[in-house]
Coordinates of C-alpha atoms and ligand atoms in Angstrom, one line a residue:
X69 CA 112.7 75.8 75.9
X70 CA 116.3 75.5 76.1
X71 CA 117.0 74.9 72.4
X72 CA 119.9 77.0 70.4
X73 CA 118.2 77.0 66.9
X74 CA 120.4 79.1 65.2
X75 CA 123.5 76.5 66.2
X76 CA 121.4 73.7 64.6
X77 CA 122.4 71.7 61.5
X78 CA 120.4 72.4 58.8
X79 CA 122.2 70.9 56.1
X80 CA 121.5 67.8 57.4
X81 CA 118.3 65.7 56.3
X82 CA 115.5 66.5 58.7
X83 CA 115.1 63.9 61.7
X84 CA 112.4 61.4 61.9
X85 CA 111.4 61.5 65.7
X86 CA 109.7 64.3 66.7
X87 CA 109.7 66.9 68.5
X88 CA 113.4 67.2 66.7
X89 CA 112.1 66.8 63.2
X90 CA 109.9 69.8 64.3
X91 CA 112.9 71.9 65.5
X92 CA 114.9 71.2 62.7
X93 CA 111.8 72.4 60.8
X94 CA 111.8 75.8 63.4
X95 CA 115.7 76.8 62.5
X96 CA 114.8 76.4 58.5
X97 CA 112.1 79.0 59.2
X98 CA 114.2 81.1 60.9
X99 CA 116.9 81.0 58.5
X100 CA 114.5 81.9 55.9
X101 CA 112.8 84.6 58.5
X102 CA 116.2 86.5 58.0
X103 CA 116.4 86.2 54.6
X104 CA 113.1 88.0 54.3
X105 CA 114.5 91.2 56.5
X106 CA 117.7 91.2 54.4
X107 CA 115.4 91.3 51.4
X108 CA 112.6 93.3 52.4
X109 CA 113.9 95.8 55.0
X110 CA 111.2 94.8 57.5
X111 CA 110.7 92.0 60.2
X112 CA 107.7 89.6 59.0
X113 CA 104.4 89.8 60.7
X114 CA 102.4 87.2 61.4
X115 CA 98.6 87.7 62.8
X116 CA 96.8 84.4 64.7
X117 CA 92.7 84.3 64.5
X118 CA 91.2 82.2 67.1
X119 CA 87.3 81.1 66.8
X120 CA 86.2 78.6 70.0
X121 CA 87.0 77.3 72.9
X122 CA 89.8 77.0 75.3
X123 CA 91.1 74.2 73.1
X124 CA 91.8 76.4 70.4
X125 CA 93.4 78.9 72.3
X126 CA 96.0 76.7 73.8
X127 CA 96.1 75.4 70.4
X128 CA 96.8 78.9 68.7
X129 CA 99.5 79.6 72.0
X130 CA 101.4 76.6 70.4
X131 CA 101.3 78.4 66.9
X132 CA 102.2 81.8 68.1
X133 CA 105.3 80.4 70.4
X134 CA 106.6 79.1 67.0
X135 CA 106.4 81.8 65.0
X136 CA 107.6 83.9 67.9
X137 CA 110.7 81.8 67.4
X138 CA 110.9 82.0 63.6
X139 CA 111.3 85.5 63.9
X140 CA 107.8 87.0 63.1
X141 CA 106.4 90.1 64.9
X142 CA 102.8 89.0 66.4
X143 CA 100.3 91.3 65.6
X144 CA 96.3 91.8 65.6
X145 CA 96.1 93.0 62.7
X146 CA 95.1 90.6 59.8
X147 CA 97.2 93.1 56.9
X148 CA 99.8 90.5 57.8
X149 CA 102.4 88.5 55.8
X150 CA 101.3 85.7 57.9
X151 CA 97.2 85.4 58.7
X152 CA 96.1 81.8 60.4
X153 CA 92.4 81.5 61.3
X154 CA 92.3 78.6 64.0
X155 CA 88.7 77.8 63.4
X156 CA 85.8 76.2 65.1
X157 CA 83.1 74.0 63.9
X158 CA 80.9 73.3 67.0
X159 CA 78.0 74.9 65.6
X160 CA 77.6 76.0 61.7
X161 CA 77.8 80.0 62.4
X162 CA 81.3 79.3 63.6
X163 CA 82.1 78.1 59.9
X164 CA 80.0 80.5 57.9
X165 CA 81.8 83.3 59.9
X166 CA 85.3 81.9 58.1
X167 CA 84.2 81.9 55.3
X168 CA 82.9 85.2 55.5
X169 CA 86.3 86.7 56.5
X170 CA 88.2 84.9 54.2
X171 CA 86.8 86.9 51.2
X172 CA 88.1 90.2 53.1
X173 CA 91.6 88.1 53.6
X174 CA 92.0 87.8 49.8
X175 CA 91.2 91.1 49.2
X176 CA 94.6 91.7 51.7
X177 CA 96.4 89.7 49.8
X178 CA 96.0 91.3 46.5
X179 CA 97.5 93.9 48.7
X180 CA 101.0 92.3 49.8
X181 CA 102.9 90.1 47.3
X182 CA 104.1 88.5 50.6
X183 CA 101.1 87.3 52.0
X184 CA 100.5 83.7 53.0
X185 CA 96.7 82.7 54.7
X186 CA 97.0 79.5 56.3
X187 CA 93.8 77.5 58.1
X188 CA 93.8 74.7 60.7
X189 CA 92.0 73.8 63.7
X190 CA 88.1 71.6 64.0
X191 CA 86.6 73.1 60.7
X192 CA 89.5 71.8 58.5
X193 CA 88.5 67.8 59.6
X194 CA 85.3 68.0 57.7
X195 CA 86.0 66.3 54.2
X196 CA 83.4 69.2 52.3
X197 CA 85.1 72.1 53.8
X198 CA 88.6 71.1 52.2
X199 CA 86.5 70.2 49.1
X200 CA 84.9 73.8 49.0
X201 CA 88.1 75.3 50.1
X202 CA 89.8 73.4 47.2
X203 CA 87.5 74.7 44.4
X204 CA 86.3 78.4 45.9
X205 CA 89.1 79.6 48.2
X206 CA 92.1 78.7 45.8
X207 CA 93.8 81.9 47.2
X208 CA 94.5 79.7 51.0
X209 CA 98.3 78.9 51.1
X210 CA 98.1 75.9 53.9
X211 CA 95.5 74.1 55.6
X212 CA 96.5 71.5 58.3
X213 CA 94.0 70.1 61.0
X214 CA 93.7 69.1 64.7
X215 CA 95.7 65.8 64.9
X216 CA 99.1 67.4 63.1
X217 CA 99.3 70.6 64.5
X218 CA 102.2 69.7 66.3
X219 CA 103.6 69.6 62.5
X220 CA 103.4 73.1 61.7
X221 CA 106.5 74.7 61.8
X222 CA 107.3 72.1 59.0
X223 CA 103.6 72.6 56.8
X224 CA 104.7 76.3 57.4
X225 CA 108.3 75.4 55.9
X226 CA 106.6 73.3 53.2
X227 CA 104.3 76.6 52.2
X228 CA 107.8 78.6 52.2
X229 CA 109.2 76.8 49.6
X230 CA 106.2 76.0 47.9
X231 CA 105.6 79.2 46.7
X232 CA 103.0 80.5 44.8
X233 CA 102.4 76.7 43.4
X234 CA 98.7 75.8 44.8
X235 CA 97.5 74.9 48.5
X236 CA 98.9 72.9 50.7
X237 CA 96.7 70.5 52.0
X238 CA 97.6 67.8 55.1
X239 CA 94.9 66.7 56.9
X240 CA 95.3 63.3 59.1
X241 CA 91.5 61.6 60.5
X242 CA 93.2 60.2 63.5
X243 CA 95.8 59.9 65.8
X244 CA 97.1 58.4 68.7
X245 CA 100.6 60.3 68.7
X246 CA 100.6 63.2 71.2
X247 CA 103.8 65.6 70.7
X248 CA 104.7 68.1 73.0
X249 CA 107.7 70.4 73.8
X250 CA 107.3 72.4 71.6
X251 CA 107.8 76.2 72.0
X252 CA 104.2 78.2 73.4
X253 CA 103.4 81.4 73.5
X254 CA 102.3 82.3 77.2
X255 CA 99.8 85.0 76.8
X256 CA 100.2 86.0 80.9
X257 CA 103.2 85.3 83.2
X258 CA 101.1 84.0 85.6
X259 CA 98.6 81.4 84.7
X260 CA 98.5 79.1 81.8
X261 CA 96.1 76.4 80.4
X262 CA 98.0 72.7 80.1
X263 CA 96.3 70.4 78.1
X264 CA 95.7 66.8 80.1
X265 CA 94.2 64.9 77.2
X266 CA 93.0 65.4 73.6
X267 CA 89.7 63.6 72.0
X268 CA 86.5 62.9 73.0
X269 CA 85.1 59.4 73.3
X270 CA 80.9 60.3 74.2
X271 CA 79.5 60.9 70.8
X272 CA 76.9 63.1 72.2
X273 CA 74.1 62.7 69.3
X274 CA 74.6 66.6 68.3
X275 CA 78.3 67.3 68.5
X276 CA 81.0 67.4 65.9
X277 CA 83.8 67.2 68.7
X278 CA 84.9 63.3 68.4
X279 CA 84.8 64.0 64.4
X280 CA 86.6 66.3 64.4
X281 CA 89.3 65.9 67.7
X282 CA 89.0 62.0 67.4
X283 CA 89.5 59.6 70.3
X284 CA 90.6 60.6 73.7
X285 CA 93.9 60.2 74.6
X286 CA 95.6 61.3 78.1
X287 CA 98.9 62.4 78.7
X288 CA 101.0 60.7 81.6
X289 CA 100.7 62.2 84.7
X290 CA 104.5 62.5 85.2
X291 CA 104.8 64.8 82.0
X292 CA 101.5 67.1 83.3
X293 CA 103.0 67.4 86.8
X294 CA 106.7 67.8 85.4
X295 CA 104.9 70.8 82.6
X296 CA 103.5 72.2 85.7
X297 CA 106.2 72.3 88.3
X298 CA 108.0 73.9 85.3
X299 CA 105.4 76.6 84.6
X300 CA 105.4 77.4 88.4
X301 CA 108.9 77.9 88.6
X302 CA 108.5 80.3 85.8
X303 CA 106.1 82.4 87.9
X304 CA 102.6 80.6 87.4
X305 CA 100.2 80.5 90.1
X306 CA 96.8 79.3 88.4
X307 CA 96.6 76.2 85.8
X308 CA 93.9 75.6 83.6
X309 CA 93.6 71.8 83.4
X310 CA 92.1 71.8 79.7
X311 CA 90.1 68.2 78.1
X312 CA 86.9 68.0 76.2
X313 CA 85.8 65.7 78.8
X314 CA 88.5 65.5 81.7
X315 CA 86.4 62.9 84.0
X316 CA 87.7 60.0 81.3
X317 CA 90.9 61.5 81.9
X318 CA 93.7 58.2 82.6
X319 CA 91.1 55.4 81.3
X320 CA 93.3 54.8 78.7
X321 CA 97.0 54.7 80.0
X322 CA 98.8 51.8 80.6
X323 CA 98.9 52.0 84.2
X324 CA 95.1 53.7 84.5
X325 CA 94.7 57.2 86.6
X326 CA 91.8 59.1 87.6
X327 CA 91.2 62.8 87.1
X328 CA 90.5 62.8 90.9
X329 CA 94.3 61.1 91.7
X330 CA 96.0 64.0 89.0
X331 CA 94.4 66.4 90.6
X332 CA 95.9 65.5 94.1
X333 CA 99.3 65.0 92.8
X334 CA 99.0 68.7 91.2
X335 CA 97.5 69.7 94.1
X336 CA 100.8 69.0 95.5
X337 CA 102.6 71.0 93.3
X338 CA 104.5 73.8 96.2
X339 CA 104.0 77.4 94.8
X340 CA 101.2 76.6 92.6
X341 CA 98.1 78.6 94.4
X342 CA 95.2 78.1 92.2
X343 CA 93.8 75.1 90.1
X344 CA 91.0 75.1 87.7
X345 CA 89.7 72.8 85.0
X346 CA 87.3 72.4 81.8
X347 CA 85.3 70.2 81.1
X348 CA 83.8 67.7 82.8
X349 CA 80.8 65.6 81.9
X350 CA 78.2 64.9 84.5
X351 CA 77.7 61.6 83.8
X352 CA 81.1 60.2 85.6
X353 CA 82.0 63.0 87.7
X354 CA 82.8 60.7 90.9
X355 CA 82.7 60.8 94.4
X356 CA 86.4 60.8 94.9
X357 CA 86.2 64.1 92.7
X358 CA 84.0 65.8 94.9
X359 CA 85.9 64.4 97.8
X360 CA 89.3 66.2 96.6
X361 CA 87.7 68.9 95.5
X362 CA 86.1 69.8 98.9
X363 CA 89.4 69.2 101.1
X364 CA 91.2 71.0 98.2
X365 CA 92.7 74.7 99.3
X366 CA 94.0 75.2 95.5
X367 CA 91.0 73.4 93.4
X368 CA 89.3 76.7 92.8
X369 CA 85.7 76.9 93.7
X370 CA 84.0 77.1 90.3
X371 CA 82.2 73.9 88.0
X372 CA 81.7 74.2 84.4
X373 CA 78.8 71.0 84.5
X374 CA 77.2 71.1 80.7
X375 CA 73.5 70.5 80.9
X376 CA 72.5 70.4 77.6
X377 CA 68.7 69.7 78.3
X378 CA 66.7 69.4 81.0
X379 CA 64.4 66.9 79.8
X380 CA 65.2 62.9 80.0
X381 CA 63.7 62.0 76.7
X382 CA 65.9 64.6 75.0
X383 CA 68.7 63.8 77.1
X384 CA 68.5 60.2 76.1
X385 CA 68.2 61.4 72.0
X386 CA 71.5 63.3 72.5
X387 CA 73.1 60.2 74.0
X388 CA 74.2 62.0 77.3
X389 CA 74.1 59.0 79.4
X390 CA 72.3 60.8 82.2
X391 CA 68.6 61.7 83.6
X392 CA 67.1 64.9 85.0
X393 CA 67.0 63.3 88.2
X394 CA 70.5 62.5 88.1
X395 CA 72.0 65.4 87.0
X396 CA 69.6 67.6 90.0
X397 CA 71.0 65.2 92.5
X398 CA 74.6 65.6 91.5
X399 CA 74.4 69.1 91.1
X400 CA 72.4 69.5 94.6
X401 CA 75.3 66.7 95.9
X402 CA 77.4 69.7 94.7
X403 CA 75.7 72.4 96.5
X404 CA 75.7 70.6 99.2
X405 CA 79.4 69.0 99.5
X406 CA 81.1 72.6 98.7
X407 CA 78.6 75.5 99.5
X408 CA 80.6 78.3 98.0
X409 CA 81.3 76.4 94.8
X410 CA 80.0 78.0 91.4
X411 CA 78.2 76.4 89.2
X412 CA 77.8 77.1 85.6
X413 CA 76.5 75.3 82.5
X414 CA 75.5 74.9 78.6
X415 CA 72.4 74.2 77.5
X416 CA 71.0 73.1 73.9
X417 CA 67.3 74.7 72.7
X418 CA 66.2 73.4 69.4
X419 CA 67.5 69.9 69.6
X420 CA 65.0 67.8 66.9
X421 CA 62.0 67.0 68.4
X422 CA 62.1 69.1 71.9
X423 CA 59.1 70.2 72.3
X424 CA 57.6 73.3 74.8
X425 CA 57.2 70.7 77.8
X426 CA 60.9 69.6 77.5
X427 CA 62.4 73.2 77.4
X428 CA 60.0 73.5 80.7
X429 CA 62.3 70.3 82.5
X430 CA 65.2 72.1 81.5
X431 CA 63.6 75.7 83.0
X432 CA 63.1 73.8 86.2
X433 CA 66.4 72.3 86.2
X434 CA 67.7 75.7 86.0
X435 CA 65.8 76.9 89.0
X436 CA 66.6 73.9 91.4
X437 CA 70.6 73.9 90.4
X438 CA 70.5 78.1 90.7
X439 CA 73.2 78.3 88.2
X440 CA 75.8 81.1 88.8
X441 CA 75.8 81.7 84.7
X442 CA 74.6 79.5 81.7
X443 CA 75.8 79.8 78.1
X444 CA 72.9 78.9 76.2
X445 CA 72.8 78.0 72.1
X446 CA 70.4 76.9 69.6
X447 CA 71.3 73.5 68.1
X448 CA 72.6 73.3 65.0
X449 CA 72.8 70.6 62.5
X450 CA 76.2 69.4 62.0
X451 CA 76.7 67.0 58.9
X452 CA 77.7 63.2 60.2
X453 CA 76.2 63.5 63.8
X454 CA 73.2 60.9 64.6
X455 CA 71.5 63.7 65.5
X456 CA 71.9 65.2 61.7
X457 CA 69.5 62.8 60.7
X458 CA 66.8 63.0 63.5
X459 CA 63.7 65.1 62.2
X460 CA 62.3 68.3 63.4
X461 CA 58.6 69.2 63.3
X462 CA 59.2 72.1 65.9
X463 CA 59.3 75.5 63.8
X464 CA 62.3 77.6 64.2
X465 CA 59.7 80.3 65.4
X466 CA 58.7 78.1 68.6
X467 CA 62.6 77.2 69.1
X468 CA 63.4 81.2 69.5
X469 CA 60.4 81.5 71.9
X470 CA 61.8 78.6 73.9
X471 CA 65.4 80.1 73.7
X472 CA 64.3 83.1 74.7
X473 CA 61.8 82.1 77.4
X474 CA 64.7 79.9 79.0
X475 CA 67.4 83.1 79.1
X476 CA 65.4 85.4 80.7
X477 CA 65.4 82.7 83.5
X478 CA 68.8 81.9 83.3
X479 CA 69.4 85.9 84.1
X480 CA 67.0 85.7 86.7
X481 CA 68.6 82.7 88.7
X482 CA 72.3 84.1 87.9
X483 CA 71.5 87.7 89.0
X484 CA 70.1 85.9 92.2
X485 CA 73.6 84.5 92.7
X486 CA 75.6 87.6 91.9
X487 CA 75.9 89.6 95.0
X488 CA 76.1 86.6 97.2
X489 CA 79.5 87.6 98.4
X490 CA 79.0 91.4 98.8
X491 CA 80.8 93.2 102.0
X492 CA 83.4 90.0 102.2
X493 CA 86.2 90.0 101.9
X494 CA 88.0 87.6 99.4
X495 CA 91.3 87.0 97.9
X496 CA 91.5 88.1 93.9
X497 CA 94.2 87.0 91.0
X498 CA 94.8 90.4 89.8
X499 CA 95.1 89.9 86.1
X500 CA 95.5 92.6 84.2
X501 CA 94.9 96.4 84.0
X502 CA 91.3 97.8 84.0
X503 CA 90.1 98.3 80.2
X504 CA 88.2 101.5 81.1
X505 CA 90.5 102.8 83.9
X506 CA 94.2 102.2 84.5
X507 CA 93.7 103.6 88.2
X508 CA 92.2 100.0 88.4
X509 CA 93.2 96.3 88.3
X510 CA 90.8 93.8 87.1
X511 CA 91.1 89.9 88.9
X512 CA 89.0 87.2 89.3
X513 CA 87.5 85.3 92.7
X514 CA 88.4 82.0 93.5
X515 CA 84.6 81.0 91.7
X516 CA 85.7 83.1 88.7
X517 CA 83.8 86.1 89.5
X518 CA 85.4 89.2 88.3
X519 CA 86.5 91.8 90.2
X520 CA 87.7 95.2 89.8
X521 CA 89.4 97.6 92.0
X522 CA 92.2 100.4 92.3
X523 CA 95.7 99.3 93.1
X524 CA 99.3 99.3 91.4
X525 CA 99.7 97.6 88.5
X526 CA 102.6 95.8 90.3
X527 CA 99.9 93.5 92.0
X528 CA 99.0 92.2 88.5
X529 CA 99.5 88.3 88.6
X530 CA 99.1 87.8 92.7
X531 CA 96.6 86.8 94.7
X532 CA 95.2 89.8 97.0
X533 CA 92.7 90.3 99.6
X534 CA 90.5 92.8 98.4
X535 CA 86.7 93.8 100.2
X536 CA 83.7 93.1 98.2
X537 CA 82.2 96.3 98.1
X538 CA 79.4 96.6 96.0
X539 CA 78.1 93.8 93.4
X540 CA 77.2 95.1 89.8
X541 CA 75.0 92.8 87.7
X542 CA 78.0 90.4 87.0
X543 CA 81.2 91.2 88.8
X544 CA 82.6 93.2 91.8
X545 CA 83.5 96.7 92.5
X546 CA 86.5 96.2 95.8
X547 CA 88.7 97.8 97.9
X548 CA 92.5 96.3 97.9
X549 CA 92.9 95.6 101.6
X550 CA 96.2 96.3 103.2
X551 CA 98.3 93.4 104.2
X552 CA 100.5 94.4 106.9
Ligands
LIG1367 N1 74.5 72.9 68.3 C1 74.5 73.8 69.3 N2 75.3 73.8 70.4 C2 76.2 72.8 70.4 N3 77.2 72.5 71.3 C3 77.9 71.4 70.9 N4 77.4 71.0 69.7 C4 76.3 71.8 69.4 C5 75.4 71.9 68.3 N5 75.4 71.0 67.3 C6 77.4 73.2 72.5 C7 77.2 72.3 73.8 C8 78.7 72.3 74.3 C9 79.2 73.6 73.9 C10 80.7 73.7 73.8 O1 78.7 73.8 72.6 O2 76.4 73.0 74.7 O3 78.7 72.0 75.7
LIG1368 FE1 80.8 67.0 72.4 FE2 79.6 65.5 74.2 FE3 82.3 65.2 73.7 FE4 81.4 67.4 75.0 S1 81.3 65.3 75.8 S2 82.9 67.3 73.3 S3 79.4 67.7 73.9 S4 80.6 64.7 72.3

């Protein structure tokens, strides 16, 4: 970001087209972020919650690259001048979590005459969270959602000059506009998550997502390779293709692509070494995406493929568009296609009306695929979903016996995948220090397995060969091997 903001007129009236109406928006901050030193002594700091998925945290990477601009000191810490919880609504203990912390938040705030609490993210696009918000948590200074983030350096503005006079509240239902270049924050120097599309179009029966993200939308290919090629010459080696369903990536451009053709164009990408993506949805993962996948040396070997249930009656009820037998052959095509590829999964327990027998087809999908890790919840009700509506005779009591009889089988199957690659030898993206033991470097395998062993921290953000030495539960103790 090549932008001189302190050069920039601010006089002026702020521009229409964005991302300049955003920038101009970016110096007024900054002009105001010195005035708050001059006045108070001290640098302004600013603290960024994130609750959810890799959506969010790209999301929250936006947020922090402005604010690193404005001037503010990034922090952990939420006795801030500047808290933002980036929430999640996927399932209702996400949202009850906020609103549990905001109470401490206020209490903060009592604290420091300076303190602003701002909110965005999926939670804020549900109408009766603004309206409780709006009559129980008058102490929030700004709430904005998912389809105007790209706005916030001017909401943040807004709250600025709004000062002490009430909430500020803009939340849009939809979009179609997507706005980029803008400033991120990049937490490591060597890999980074790019967003390909925003939206979700499949109205599974049980999700909030398309509420709440709206309608997918796709970014041009051009612009993903260009933000790419960029990042790499910056010093990335590993992308992070993010979507909520990246198989419909391209359907709706004007000149359609597929998520198989983007991936061979950033496959091409020289100096780029490792490619990964999230999420796609079983239901139109193609041939041609197995086909580039397989011949792919940078498409690394690991598949998030959601489940959700096992069963083709409750499969049909959440509106997933696939059967048992379809998913087992696609996953088994998998298995088959690209031996050393990883597999993992989410599955839903609890959906209305699954019964013992349909947690069993889901037990027995789990057995046949061999999943190398599954991330298992209990449904929960989310307000405007079909499946909201749906009833439930099943007793929360039989639900946690099916939950928990379907994890310890999910441990089973992924403890019988751990180990599979003991006494090889494998390269590792060294990522960052050891938590427990500087003498050692944690990385991750090509299939996402972690791994930890001793080296310099100078090998942090390459890719190394390091010997598999001994497999414990779910990662890898190894021995750097020498490259002469
Ligand atoms: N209840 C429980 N889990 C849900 N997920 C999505 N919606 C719900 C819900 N209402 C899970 C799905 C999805 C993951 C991100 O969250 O498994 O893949
Ligand atoms: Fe939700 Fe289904 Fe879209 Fe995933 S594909 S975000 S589960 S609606």
């Amino acid at each position: 970001m090549n932008i001189d903001f302190d050069k920039m007129d601010i006089t002026r009236t702020p521009p229409t087209e964005e991302p300049d109406r955003q920038y101009y928006f970016i110096a007024k901050c900054k002009q105001w972020a010195e005035a708050f030193k001059q006045e108070t002594g001290r640098i302004p700091t600013a603290c960024v919650v994130t609750f959810g998925c890799q959506m969010n945290a790209k999301d929250s990477e936006k947020l922090v690259g402005i604010l690193e601009i404005i001037g503010y000191t990034m922090t952990s810490e939420e006795q801030a001048d500047l808290v933002i919880y980036n929430t999640c609504t996927v399932r209702d203990n996400a949202n009850q979590k906020v609103y549990g912390r905001l109470g401490y938040l206020n209490n903060l705030k009592k604290k420091n005459p300076y303190m602003k609490i701002g909110l965005c993210g999926c939670m804020m696009q549900e109408e009766s969270v603004i309206e409780k918000l709006r009559t129980s948590y008058r102490f929030v200074d700004f709430v904005f959602g998912t389809h105007n983030i790209f706005k916030f350096a001017e909401i943040l503005y807004q709250t600025i000059e709004n000062a002490g006079n009430g909430m500020i509240i803009d939340i849009w239902k939809d979009t179609d506009q997507i706005v980029e270049e803008l400033p991120s924050e990049r937490k490591y120097s060597f890999k980074c998550g790019v967003n390909i599309m925003y939206g979700c179009n499949n109205f599974c029966s049980y999700c909030i997502v398309p509420y709440v993200r709206g309608r997918e939308r796709s970014r041009s290919p051009k612009e993903i390779v260009r933000e790419i090629e960029q990042l790499v010459a910056d010093g990335v080696v590993e992308v992070m293709l993010l979507g909520q369903n990246v198989n419909s990536y391209g359907k709706n451009l004007e000149e359609p692509f597929t998520f198989a053709q983007l991936l061979t164009e950033v496959e091409k990408i020289e100096g780029l070494e490792r490619i990964r993506f999230m999420t796609p949805h079983p239901k139109d993962l193609s041939d041609d995406l197995i086909e580039v996948m397989k011949h792919s040396k940078k498409i690394c070997r690991h598949l998030h493929l959601p489940l959700q249930a096992g069963s083709t009656r409750i499969l049909k009820a959440m509106n997933r568009h696939y059967t048992k037998e379809q998913y087992l052959e696609l996953a088994l095509k998998l298995r088959r296609e690209i031996p050393d590829l990883a597999i993992t999964t989410d599955i839903i327990v609890g959906f209305p009306g699954e019964t013992k027998e349909d947690v069993d087809e889901t037990i027995d999908v789990v057995k046949k695929v061999g999943y190398d890790n599954a991330f298992t919840f209990i449904y929960s009700k989310r307000t405007g979903t079909p499946a909201a509506s749906m009833e439930n005779p099943v007793s929360d009591a039989e639900i946690k016996q099916n939950f928990d009889r379907l994890l310890r089988v999910v441990q089973e199957t992924a403890k019988q995948r751990a180990g599979l690659y003991a006494g090889e030898t494998m390269e590792v993206l060294a990522e960052h220090l050891n938590e427990q033991d500087a003498d050692y470097v944690t990385g991750r395998l090509s299939n996402n397995t972690l791994v930890h062993f001793k080296a310099e921290p100078s090998v942090i953000g390459t890719i190394v060969p390091v010997k598999l030495t001994e497999c414990k539960g779910f990662y890898y103790m190894g021995e750097l091997v020498s490259q002469v």
